[in-house]
Amino acid sequence: SAAPSKPMPPAQVEAVYVADNSILQATTRGMALRDAKSMNAPQKDSGVEWGATVRGVDEGDGWLRLSDSGLYLPFFVRGHRVLVRKDLQGQPAPPPDAVRYMVGAHSSGAVAAPT
């Protein structure tokens, strides 16, 4: 018998993002790449300078997986958005709470059972 079909995950689309320090106002030259989806897993000698572009896939959980290396960058640092899709630059970004709410609502998989 055929295995029950699982719902398809959201399409993961590759896009170009800009490392944006305009809101965070960090004094660093850029932000470190991560080996894992953790702010505590920075790479010591690799990063992205503010204003630079990176290509990757939005994992839907607050992290961007870079296409070339498979390493990660966070979309938010200390509650401030630091990655902006290049084709959406200049548009207001939703606050982190709204993003978390949308992600949670979208990925909950709650569907009313047929009666």
Tab-separated table of N, CA and C in Angstrom:
chain	number	residue	atom	x	y	z
A	1	SER	N	0.843	-1.190	0.000
A	1	SER	CA	0.000	0.000	0.000
A	1	SER	C	0.882	1.246	0.000
A	2	ALA	N	0.381	2.303	-0.563
A	2	ALA	CA	1.147	3.551	-0.657
A	2	ALA	C	1.221	4.223	0.706
A	3	ALA	N	2.354	4.816	0.977
A	3	ALA	CA	2.516	5.548	2.239
A	3	ALA	C	1.611	6.776	2.204
A	4	PRO	N	1.056	7.160	3.360
A	4	PRO	CA	0.215	8.362	3.362
A	4	PRO	C	1.035	9.579	2.942
A	5	SER	N	0.435	10.432	2.145
A	5	SER	CA	1.184	11.599	1.654
A	5	SER	C	1.288	12.635	2.761
A	6	LYS	N	2.471	13.178	2.885
A	6	LYS	CA	2.715	14.220	3.883
A	6	LYS	C	2.526	15.564	3.201
A	7	PRO	N	2.095	16.579	3.963
A	7	PRO	CA	1.984	17.903	3.339
A	7	PRO	C	3.350	18.378	2.880
A	8	MET	N	3.374	19.020	1.740
A	8	MET	CA	4.639	19.523	1.195
A	8	MET	C	5.111	20.700	2.046
A	9	PRO	N	6.433	20.756	2.337
A	9	PRO	CA	6.941	21.929	3.055
A	9	PRO	C	6.835	23.151	2.152
A	10	PRO	N	6.840	24.350	2.733
A	10	PRO	CA	6.789	25.552	1.899
A	10	PRO	C	7.956	25.547	0.919
A	11	ALA	N	7.720	26.031	-0.283
A	11	ALA	CA	8.770	26.064	-1.302
A	11	ALA	C	9.925	26.917	-0.797
A	12	GLN	N	11.119	26.369	-0.888
A	12	GLN	CA	12.297	27.110	-0.448
A	12	GLN	C	12.911	27.774	-1.672
A	13	VAL	N	12.787	29.068	-1.728
A	13	VAL	CA	13.218	29.827	-2.891
A	13	VAL	C	14.541	30.520	-2.588
A	14	GLU	N	15.483	30.349	-3.500
A	14	GLU	CA	16.768	31.033	-3.346
A	14	GLU	C	16.595	32.496	-3.734
A	15	ALA	N	17.185	33.383	-2.954
A	15	ALA	CA	17.092	34.815	-3.240
A	15	ALA	C	18.382	35.488	-2.774
A	16	VAL	N	18.546	36.740	-3.184
A	16	VAL	CA	19.708	37.534	-2.783
A	16	VAL	C	19.290	38.458	-1.642
A	17	TYR	N	20.084	38.481	-0.587
A	17	TYR	CA	19.802	39.292	0.601
A	17	TYR	C	20.956	40.256	0.850
A	18	VAL	N	20.637	41.377	1.473
A	18	VAL	CA	21.639	42.376	1.837
A	18	VAL	C	21.806	42.360	3.358
A	19	ALA	N	23.062	42.349	3.813
A	19	ALA	CA	23.346	42.454	5.247
A	19	ALA	C	23.147	43.916	5.640
A	20	ASP	N	22.076	44.192	6.381
A	20	ASP	CA	21.615	45.557	6.632
A	20	ASP	C	21.817	45.939	8.096
A	21	ASN	N	22.670	46.940	8.326
A	21	ASN	CA	22.975	47.401	9.679
A	21	ASN	C	22.251	48.706	10.007
A	22	SER	N	21.305	49.134	9.150
A	22	SER	CA	20.693	50.454	9.327
A	22	SER	C	19.828	50.525	10.586
A	23	ILE	N	19.256	49.403	11.005
A	23	ILE	CA	18.408	49.408	12.208
A	23	ILE	C	19.217	48.999	13.439
A	24	LEU	N	20.012	47.937	13.300
A	24	LEU	CA	20.792	47.424	14.433
A	24	LEU	C	21.850	48.435	14.881
A	25	GLN	N	22.496	49.109	13.923
A	25	GLN	CA	23.550	50.085	14.228
A	25	GLN	C	24.704	49.451	15.017
A	26	ALA	N	25.108	48.265	14.610
A	26	ALA	CA	26.230	47.596	15.276
A	26	ALA	C	27.528	48.308	14.932
A	27	THR	N	28.498	48.221	15.829
A	27	THR	CA	29.791	48.858	15.598
A	27	THR	C	30.758	47.907	14.901
A	28	THR	N	30.316	46.696	14.597
A	28	THR	CA	31.162	45.707	13.932
A	28	THR	C	31.204	45.967	12.429
A	29	ARG	N	32.162	45.325	11.759
A	29	ARG	CA	32.278	45.452	10.297
A	29	ARG	C	31.226	44.621	9.580
A	30	GLY	N	30.668	43.656	10.301
A	30	GLY	CA	29.698	42.761	9.678
A	30	GLY	C	29.217	41.751	10.695
A	31	MET	N	28.674	40.636	10.205
A	31	MET	CA	28.237	39.590	11.135
A	31	MET	C	28.834	38.255	10.729
A	32	ALA	N	29.082	37.430	11.749
A	32	ALA	CA	29.725	36.135	11.547
A	32	ALA	C	28.752	35.133	10.953
A	33	LEU	N	29.285	34.266	10.108
A	33	LEU	CA	28.511	33.125	9.623
A	33	LEU	C	28.409	32.109	10.751
A	34	ARG	N	27.383	31.268	10.683
A	34	ARG	CA	27.170	30.254	11.728
A	34	ARG	C	27.238	28.856	11.131
A	35	ASP	N	27.827	27.918	11.892
A	35	ASP	CA	27.845	26.505	11.487
A	35	ASP	C	26.478	25.879	11.665
A	36	ALA	N	25.717	26.406	12.610
A	36	ALA	CA	24.410	25.858	12.955
A	36	ALA	C	23.457	27.025	13.192
A	37	LYS	N	22.179	26.713	13.323
A	37	LYS	CA	21.170	27.754	13.559
A	37	LYS	C	21.192	28.163	15.024
A	38	SER	N	22.298	28.776	15.413
A	38	SER	CA	22.474	29.200	16.793
A	38	SER	C	23.337	30.450	16.826
A	39	MET	N	22.915	31.437	17.602
A	39	MET	CA	23.719	32.643	17.766
A	39	MET	C	25.030	32.304	18.485
A	40	ASN	N	25.090	31.127	19.129
A	40	ASN	CA	26.286	30.726	19.871
A	40	ASN	C	27.233	29.879	19.030
A	41	ALA	N	27.019	29.821	17.707
A	41	ALA	CA	27.882	28.992	16.861
A	41	ALA	C	28.555	29.825	15.765
A	42	PRO	N	29.146	31.003	16.124
A	42	PRO	CA	29.767	31.822	15.077
A	42	PRO	C	31.067	31.205	14.573
A	43	GLN	N	31.333	31.400	13.292
A	43	GLN	CA	32.624	31.023	12.728
A	43	GLN	C	33.604	32.131	13.091
A	44	LYS	N	34.789	31.736	13.549
A	44	LYS	CA	35.734	32.734	14.025
A	44	LYS	C	36.309	33.601	12.898
A	45	ASP	N	36.491	33.021	11.725
A	45	ASP	CA	37.206	33.765	10.686
A	45	ASP	C	36.418	33.910	9.391
A	46	SER	N	35.090	33.862	9.470
A	46	SER	CA	34.315	34.118	8.259
A	46	SER	C	33.066	34.893	8.623
A	47	GLY	N	32.725	35.819	7.759
A	47	GLY	CA	31.555	36.631	8.016
A	47	GLY	C	31.145	37.386	6.770
A	48	VAL	N	30.130	38.211	6.927
A	48	VAL	CA	29.608	39.019	5.835
A	48	VAL	C	29.659	40.471	6.289
A	49	GLU	N	30.275	41.325	5.483
A	49	GLU	CA	30.347	42.736	5.837
A	49	GLU	C	28.996	43.394	5.626
A	50	TRP	N	28.701	44.403	6.463
A	50	TRP	CA	27.451	45.152	6.307
A	50	TRP	C	27.397	45.753	4.910
A	51	GLY	N	26.255	45.648	4.265
A	51	GLY	CA	26.079	46.190	2.918
A	51	GLY	C	26.365	45.176	1.827
A	52	ALA	N	27.003	44.057	2.195
A	52	ALA	CA	27.310	43.024	1.203
A	52	ALA	C	26.055	42.209	0.898
A	53	THR	N	26.057	41.558	-0.255
A	53	THR	CA	24.935	40.696	-0.610
A	53	THR	C	25.348	39.236	-0.467
A	54	VAL	N	24.364	38.410	-0.101
A	54	VAL	CA	24.569	36.969	-0.001
A	54	VAL	C	23.392	36.285	-0.693
A	55	ARG	N	23.638	35.090	-1.213
A	55	ARG	CA	22.584	34.319	-1.863
A	55	ARG	C	22.264	33.130	-0.976
A	56	GLY	N	20.986	32.918	-0.724
A	56	GLY	CA	20.626	31.802	0.133
A	56	GLY	C	19.140	31.527	0.125
A	57	VAL	N	18.763	30.574	0.985
A	57	VAL	CA	17.383	30.124	1.088
A	57	VAL	C	16.863	30.423	2.491
A	58	ASP	N	15.734	31.112	2.563
A	58	ASP	CA	15.075	31.386	3.844
A	58	ASP	C	14.518	30.067	4.359
A	59	GLU	N	15.054	29.596	5.493
A	59	GLU	CA	14.629	28.314	6.055
A	59	GLU	C	13.267	28.404	6.742
A	60	GLY	N	12.705	29.603	6.854
A	60	GLY	CA	11.381	29.757	7.442
A	60	GLY	C	11.379	29.774	8.957
A	61	ASP	N	12.576	29.768	9.564
A	61	ASP	CA	12.660	29.716	11.030
A	61	ASP	C	13.565	30.808	11.580
A	62	GLY	N	13.752	31.866	10.787
A	62	GLY	CA	14.609	32.960	11.246
A	62	GLY	C	16.046	32.853	10.782
A	63	TRP	N	16.342	31.838	9.962
A	63	TRP	CA	17.720	31.640	9.504
A	63	TRP	C	17.776	31.550	7.993
A	64	LEU	N	18.862	32.083	7.425
A	64	LEU	CA	19.147	31.992	5.996
A	64	LEU	C	20.269	30.977	5.817
A	65	ARG	N	20.037	29.965	4.956
A	65	ARG	CA	21.097	28.997	4.629
A	65	ARG	C	21.770	29.470	3.344
A	66	LEU	N	23.061	29.760	3.428
A	66	LEU	CA	23.786	30.290	2.280
A	66	LEU	C	23.965	29.213	1.214
A	67	SER	N	23.741	29.613	-0.025
A	67	SER	CA	23.789	28.659	-1.136
A	67	SER	C	25.184	28.116	-1.378
A	68	ASP	N	26.217	28.965	-1.220
A	68	ASP	CA	27.561	28.523	-1.582
A	68	ASP	C	28.220	27.656	-0.518
A	69	SER	N	27.938	27.922	0.752
A	69	SER	CA	28.669	27.225	1.823
A	69	SER	C	27.792	26.321	2.692
A	70	GLY	N	26.465	26.554	2.667
A	70	GLY	CA	25.593	25.803	3.568
A	70	GLY	C	25.622	26.335	4.988
A	71	LEU	N	26.385	27.421	5.230
A	71	LEU	CA	26.421	28.041	6.549
A	71	LEU	C	25.184	28.914	6.728
A	72	TYR	N	24.999	29.443	7.937
A	72	TYR	CA	23.779	30.173	8.267
A	72	TYR	C	24.050	31.609	8.696
A	73	LEU	N	23.056	32.467	8.437
A	73	LEU	CA	23.023	33.822	8.972
A	73	LEU	C	21.645	34.048	9.590
A	74	PRO	N	21.584	34.778	10.703
A	74	PRO	CA	20.278	35.066	11.312
A	74	PRO	C	19.599	36.228	10.580
A	75	PHE	N	18.272	36.194	10.500
A	75	PHE	CA	17.530	37.325	9.945
A	75	PHE	C	17.435	38.468	10.945
A	76	PHE	N	17.483	38.131	12.258
A	76	PHE	CA	17.351	39.146	13.300
A	76	PHE	C	18.491	39.024	14.300
A	77	VAL	N	19.009	40.158	14.743
A	77	VAL	CA	19.994	40.207	15.827
A	77	VAL	C	19.443	41.167	16.873
A	78	ARG	N	19.307	40.675	18.106
A	78	ARG	CA	18.752	41.469	19.208
A	78	ARG	C	17.409	42.109	18.823
A	79	GLY	N	16.611	41.369	18.073
A	79	GLY	CA	15.279	41.837	17.712
A	79	GLY	C	15.226	42.761	16.509
A	80	HIS	N	16.381	43.046	15.899
A	80	HIS	CA	16.431	43.946	14.746
A	80	HIS	C	16.732	43.148	13.478
A	81	ARG	N	15.988	43.440	12.406
A	81	ARG	CA	16.218	42.743	11.143
A	81	ARG	C	17.574	43.154	10.577
A	82	VAL	N	18.382	42.147	10.185
A	82	VAL	CA	19.708	42.419	9.632
A	82	VAL	C	19.899	41.834	8.236
A	83	LEU	N	18.900	41.103	7.730
A	83	LEU	CA	18.946	40.602	6.354
A	83	LEU	C	17.683	41.056	5.646
A	84	VAL	N	17.845	41.691	4.499
A	84	VAL	CA	16.715	42.190	3.722
A	84	VAL	C	16.842	41.649	2.310
A	85	ARG	N	15.746	41.075	1.805
A	85	ARG	CA	15.789	40.587	0.428
A	85	ARG	C	16.043	41.752	-0.511
A	86	LYS	N	17.014	41.591	-1.407
A	86	LYS	CA	17.447	42.696	-2.268
A	86	LYS	C	16.279	43.235	-3.102
A	87	ASP	N	15.411	42.350	-3.592
A	87	ASP	CA	14.307	42.815	-4.441
A	87	ASP	C	13.188	43.470	-3.630
A	88	LEU	N	13.252	43.380	-2.292
A	88	LEU	CA	12.236	44.016	-1.443
A	88	LEU	C	12.827	45.179	-0.656
A	89	GLN	N	14.063	45.545	-0.959
A	89	GLN	CA	14.741	46.607	-0.212
A	89	GLN	C	13.941	47.903	-0.314
A	90	GLY	N	13.861	48.623	0.804
A	90	GLY	CA	13.132	49.883	0.817
A	90	GLY	C	11.698	49.724	1.293
A	91	GLN	N	11.206	48.485	1.341
A	91	GLN	CA	9.867	48.262	1.877
A	91	GLN	C	9.987	48.040	3.376
A	92	PRO	N	9.011	48.509	4.159
A	92	PRO	CA	9.102	48.305	5.605
A	92	PRO	C	9.029	46.823	5.955
A	93	ALA	N	9.902	46.403	6.844
A	93	ALA	CA	9.916	45.002	7.269
A	93	ALA	C	8.968	44.820	8.446
A	94	PRO	N	8.268	43.679	8.501
A	94	PRO	CA	7.427	43.446	9.675
A	94	PRO	C	8.289	43.275	10.913
A	95	PRO	N	7.777	43.653	12.084
A	95	PRO	CA	8.566	43.460	13.309
A	95	PRO	C	8.777	41.978	13.582
A	96	PRO	N	9.829	41.621	14.343
A	96	PRO	CA	10.131	40.206	14.587
A	96	PRO	C	8.948	39.437	15.166
A	97	ASP	N	8.165	40.064	16.057
A	97	ASP	CA	7.035	39.348	16.648
A	97	ASP	C	6.024	38.962	15.579
A	98	ALA	N	5.784	39.851	14.629
A	98	ALA	CA	4.840	39.555	13.550
A	98	ALA	C	5.371	38.412	12.701
A	99	VAL	N	6.673	38.410	12.456
A	99	VAL	CA	7.260	37.338	11.653
A	99	VAL	C	7.126	36.010	12.386
A	100	ARG	N	7.444	36.010	13.680
A	100	ARG	CA	7.316	34.765	14.447
A	100	ARG	C	5.875	34.285	14.438
A	101	TYR	N	4.937	35.229	14.581
A	101	TYR	CA	3.533	34.858	14.604
A	101	TYR	C	3.131	34.248	13.259
A	102	MET	N	3.558	34.891	12.170
A	102	MET	CA	3.198	34.390	10.845
A	102	MET	C	3.813	33.019	10.609
A	103	VAL	N	5.068	32.851	10.988
A	103	VAL	CA	5.734	31.563	10.803
A	103	VAL	C	5.016	30.501	11.616
A	104	GLY	N	4.709	30.817	12.882
A	104	GLY	CA	4.028	29.839	13.729
A	104	GLY	C	2.661	29.477	13.185
A	105	ALA	N	1.927	30.473	12.714
A	105	ALA	CA	0.582	30.230	12.201
A	105	ALA	C	0.654	29.429	10.915
A	106	HIS	N	1.679	29.719	10.095
A	106	HIS	CA	1.777	29.061	8.797
A	106	HIS	C	2.218	27.611	8.946
A	107	SER	N	3.126	27.343	9.889
A	107	SER	CA	3.725	26.017	9.950
A	107	SER	C	3.071	25.108	10.982
A	108	SER	N	1.986	25.587	11.609
A	108	SER	CA	1.369	24.752	12.643
A	108	SER	C	0.744	23.509	12.050
A	109	GLY	N	0.327	23.591	10.767
A	109	GLY	CA	-0.281	22.434	10.128
A	109	GLY	C	-1.675	22.149	10.628
A	110	ALA	N	-2.257	23.066	11.402
A	110	ALA	CA	-3.595	22.836	11.951
A	110	ALA	C	-4.607	22.925	10.820
A	111	VAL	N	-5.288	21.836	10.585
A	111	VAL	CA	-6.329	21.792	9.559
A	111	VAL	C	-7.548	21.151	10.189
A	112	ALA	N	-8.707	21.741	9.957
A	112	ALA	CA	-9.928	21.198	10.524
A	112	ALA	C	-10.205	19.821	9.915
A	113	ALA	N	-10.517	18.876	10.761
A	113	ALA	CA	-10.820	17.537	10.277
A	113	ALA	C	-12.168	17.542	9.563
A	114	PRO	N	-12.266	16.794	8.453
A	114	PRO	CA	-13.554	16.743	7.749
A	114	PRO	C	-14.618	16.113	8.655
A	115	THR	N	-15.832	16.600	8.584
A	115	THR	CA	-16.901	16.056	9.441
A	115	THR	C	-17.733	15.062	8.671
